[in-house]
XYZ file of C-alpha atoms in Angstrom:
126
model
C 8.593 14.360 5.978
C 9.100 11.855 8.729
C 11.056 8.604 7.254
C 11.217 5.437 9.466
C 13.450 2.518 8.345
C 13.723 -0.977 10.271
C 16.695 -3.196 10.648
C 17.821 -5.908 12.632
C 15.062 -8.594 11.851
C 15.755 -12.226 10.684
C 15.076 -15.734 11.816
C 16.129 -16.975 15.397
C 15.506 -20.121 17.395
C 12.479 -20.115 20.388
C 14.245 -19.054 23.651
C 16.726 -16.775 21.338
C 17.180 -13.007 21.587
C 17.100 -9.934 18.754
C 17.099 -6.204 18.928
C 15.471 -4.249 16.422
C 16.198 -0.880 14.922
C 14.362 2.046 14.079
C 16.160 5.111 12.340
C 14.138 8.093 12.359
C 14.511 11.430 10.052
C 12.558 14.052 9.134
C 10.932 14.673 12.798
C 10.937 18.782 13.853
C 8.364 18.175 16.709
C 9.940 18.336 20.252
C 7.462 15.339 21.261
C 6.275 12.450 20.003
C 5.883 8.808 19.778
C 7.552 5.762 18.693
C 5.678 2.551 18.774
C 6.515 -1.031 17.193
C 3.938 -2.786 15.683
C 3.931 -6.388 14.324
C 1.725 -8.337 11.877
C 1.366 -12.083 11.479
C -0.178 -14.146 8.422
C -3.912 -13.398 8.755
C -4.122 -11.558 11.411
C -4.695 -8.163 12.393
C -1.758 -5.398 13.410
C -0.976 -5.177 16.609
C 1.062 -2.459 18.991
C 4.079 -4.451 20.943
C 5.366 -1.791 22.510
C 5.455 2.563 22.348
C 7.961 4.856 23.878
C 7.073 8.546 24.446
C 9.972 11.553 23.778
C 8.606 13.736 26.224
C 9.421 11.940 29.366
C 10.598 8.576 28.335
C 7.254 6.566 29.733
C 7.180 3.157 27.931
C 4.205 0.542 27.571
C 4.121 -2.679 26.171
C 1.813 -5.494 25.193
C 0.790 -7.991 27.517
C 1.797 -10.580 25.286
C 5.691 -9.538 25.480
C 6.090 -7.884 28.923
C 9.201 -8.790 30.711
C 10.348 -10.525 27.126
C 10.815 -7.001 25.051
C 12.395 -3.897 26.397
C 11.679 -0.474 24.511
C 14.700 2.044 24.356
C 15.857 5.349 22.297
C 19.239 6.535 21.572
C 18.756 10.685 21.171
C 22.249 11.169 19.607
C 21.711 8.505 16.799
C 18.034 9.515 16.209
C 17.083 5.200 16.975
C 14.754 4.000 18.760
C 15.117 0.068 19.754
C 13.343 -3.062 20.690
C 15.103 -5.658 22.234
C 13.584 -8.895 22.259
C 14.138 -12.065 24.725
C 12.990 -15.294 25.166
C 11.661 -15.540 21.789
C 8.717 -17.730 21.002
C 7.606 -18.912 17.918
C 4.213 -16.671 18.190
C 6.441 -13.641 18.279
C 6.842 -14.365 14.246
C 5.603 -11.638 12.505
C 6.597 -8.579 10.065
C 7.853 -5.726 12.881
C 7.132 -1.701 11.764
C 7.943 1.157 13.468
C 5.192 3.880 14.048
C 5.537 7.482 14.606
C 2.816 9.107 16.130
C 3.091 13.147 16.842
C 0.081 12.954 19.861
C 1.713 10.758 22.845
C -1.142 8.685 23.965
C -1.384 6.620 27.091
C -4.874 4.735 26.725
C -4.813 3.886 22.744
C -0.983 3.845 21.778
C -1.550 0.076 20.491
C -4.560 1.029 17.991
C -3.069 1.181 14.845
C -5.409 4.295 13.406
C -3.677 6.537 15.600
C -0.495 6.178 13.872
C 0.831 8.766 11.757
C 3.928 7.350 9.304
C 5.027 4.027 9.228
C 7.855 2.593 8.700
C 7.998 -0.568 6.210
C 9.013 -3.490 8.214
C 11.362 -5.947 9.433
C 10.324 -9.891 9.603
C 10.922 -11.729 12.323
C 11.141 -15.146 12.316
C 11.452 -17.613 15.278
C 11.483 -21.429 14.568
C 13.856 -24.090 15.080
């Protein structure tokens, strides 16, 4: 069974930086996905960012590109997210996604995920 677990989240002033972790176990499939999601009060889950196993193609949100920089370490089974130039509407609760399909048009869309991890919050106020 695939097991995703978060780390690295906590609260940081705007402008500030923070790199995520994702520690993945329980994956036999050659390919796959990793995505980070994030979820604010009241609103609805959205897909920051997705790195694909098979050839190391990354995509990311509009909202965060040039900010937030996707990256996997194979020998420690962890995929990252660092995050610059933090602003206060990056605040949200942070999951990691694991998705066996790698998709290019519909990574963000939360139905396509298949485990997720439980979260991380990130905070970003002064």
């Amino acid at each position: 069974q695939v097991q995703l677990v978060e780390s690295g989240g906590k609260q940081v002033q705007p402008g500030g930086s923070l790199r995520l972790s994702c520690q993945i176990s329980g994956v036999s499939a050659p390919y796959y996905a990793i995505s980070w999601f994030r979820q604010a009060p009241g609103k609805e889950r959205e897909g920051v960012s997705c790195i694909h196993f098979s050839d190391d193609t990354t995509y990311y949100a509009d909202s965060v590109k040039g900010r937030f920089i996707i990256s996997r370490d194979n020998d420690k089974k962890t995929v990252y997210l660092q995050m610059n130039n933090l602003k206060p509407e990056d605040t949200a609760i942070y999951l990691c996604a694991w998705s066996l399909r790698e998709r290019t048009l519909t990574w963000a869309y939360p139905n396509v995920v298949d485990q997720w991890g439980q979260g991380t919050q990130v905070t970003v106020s002064s």
